[in-house]
Coordinates of C-alpha atoms in Angstrom, one line a residue:
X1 CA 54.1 40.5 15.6
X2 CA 52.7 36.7 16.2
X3 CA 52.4 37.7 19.5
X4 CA 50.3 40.6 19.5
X5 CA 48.2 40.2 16.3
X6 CA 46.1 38.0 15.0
X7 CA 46.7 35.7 11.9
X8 CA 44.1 37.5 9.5
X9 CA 45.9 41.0 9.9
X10 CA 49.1 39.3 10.3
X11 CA 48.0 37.6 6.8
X12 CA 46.2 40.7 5.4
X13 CA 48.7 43.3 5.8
X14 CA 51.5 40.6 4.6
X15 CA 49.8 40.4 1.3
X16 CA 49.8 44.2 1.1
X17 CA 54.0 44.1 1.3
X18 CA 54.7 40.8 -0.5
X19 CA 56.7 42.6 -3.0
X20 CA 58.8 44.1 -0.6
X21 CA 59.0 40.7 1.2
X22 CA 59.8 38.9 -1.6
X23 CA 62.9 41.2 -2.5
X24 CA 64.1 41.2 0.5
X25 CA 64.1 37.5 0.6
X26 CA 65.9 38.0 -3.0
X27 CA 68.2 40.1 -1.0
X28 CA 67.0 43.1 -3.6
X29 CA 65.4 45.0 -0.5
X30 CA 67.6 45.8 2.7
X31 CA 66.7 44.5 6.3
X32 CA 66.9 48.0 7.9
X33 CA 64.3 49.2 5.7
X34 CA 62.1 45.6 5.5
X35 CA 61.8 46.0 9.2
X36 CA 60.6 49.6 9.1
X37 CA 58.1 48.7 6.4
X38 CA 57.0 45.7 8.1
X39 CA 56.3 47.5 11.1
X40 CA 54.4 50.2 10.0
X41 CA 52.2 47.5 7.9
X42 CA 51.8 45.5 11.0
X43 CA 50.8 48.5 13.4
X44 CA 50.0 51.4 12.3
X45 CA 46.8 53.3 13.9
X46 CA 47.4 50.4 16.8
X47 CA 46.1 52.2 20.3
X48 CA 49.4 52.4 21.9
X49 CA 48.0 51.5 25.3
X50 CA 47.2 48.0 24.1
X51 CA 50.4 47.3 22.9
X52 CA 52.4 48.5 25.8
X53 CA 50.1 46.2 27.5
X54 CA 51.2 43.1 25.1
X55 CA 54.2 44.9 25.4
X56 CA 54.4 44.0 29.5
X57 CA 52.7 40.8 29.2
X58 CA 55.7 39.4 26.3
X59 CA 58.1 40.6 28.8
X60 CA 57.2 38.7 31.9
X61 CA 57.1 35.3 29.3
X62 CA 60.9 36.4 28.3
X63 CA 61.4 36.8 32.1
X64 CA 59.9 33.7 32.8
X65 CA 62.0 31.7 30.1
X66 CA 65.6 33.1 31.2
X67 CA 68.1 30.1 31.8
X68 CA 68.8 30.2 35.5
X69 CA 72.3 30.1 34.4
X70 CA 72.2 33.4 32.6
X71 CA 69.8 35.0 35.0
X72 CA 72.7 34.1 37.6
X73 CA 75.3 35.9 35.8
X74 CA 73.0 39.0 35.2
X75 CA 72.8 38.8 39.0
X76 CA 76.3 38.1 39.4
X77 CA 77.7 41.2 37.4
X78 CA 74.6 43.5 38.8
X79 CA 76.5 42.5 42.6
X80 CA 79.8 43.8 41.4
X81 CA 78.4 47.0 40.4
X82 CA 78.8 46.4 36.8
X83 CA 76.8 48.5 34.4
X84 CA 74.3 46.1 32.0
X85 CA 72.8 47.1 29.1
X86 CA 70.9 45.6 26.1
X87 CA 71.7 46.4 23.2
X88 CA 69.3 45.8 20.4
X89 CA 67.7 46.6 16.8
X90 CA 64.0 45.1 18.4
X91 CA 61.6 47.7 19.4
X92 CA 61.4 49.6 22.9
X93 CA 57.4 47.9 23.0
X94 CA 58.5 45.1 25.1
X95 CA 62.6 45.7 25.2
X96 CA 61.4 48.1 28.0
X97 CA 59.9 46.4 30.1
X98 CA 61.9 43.2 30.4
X99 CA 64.6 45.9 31.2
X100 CA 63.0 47.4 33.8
X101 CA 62.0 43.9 35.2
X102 CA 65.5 42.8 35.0
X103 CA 67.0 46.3 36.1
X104 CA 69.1 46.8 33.5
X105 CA 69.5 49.6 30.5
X106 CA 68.6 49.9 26.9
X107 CA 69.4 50.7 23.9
X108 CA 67.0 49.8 21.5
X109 CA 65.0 51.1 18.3
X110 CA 62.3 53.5 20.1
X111 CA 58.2 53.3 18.1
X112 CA 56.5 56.9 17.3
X113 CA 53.3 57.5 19.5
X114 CA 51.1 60.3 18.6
X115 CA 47.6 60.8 20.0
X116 CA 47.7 57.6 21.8
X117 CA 48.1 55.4 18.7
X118 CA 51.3 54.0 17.2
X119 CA 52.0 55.9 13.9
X120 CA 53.9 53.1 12.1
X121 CA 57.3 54.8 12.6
X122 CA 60.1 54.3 14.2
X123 CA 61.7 57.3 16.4
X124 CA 65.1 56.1 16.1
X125 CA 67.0 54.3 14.0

C-alpha cells in the first residue's frame, strides 16, 4: 500500500474504513476480513498493468535487500534439488515476481483482474 499509492488516497480511502479499522484494532473485526476490506478500499478500479509494474519494481527492492546469508541457503537447498516454496497471506502483485526472480514457487492470496483493472477482490482466499 505505502509503496504503490500516494498518501492522499492512502489517507482518503482510510477515512472511508476507519470504523472497520478501528474494530479491528478493538479486536471486534477479524484480520482475514480487515485485509480484504482494506484491499478493495485501497485498489479498486486500479489499471492492473500499473500495479504489476509496482508490482516488479517492489520485487527487485526485496531482492536487493535479501541477507547474503539467506540468499546463500536459498541457493544452497535450490543445488540439492530441493523444492522451495513461499508460502504466504500477502498478495500474488509482487509475491510473484520476487518468486520468479528467485526461482522458487508460491503460494500466495491471488487479486481479481477484470478488464484490465483490479476489482478490489481477492481470487483466493
Amino acid at each position: 500500500i505505502f509503496y504503490a499509492l500516494s498518501k492522499r488516497h492512502i489517507v482518503k480511502q482510510g477515512l472511508k474504513i476507519l470504523p472497520w479499522i478501528q474494530a479491528y484494532y478493538l479486536n471486534f473485526y477479524p484480520a482475514h476480513a480487515m485485509r480484504a476490506k482494506l484491499f478493495l478500499s485501497m485498489f479498486r478500479d486500479t489499471p492492473a498493468i500499473e500495479l504489476q509494474r509496482l508490482g516488479e519494481e517492489y520485487a527487485q527492492e526485496l531482492v536487493s535487500a535479501l541477507s547474503p546469508e539467506i540468499f546463500a541457503q536459498l541457493q544452497q537447498h535450490q543445488l540439492l534439488g530441493d523444492q522451495v516454496v513461499l508460502v504466504s497471506a500477502s498478495i500474488d502483485i509482487y509475491l510473484a515476481p520476487l518468486c520468479k526472480l528467485l526461482d522458487i514457487e508460491l503460494i500466495c492470496t491471488e487479486t481479481q483482474i477484470k478488464n484490465g483493472m483490479m476489482t478490489g477482490y481477492y481470487s483466493t482466499p
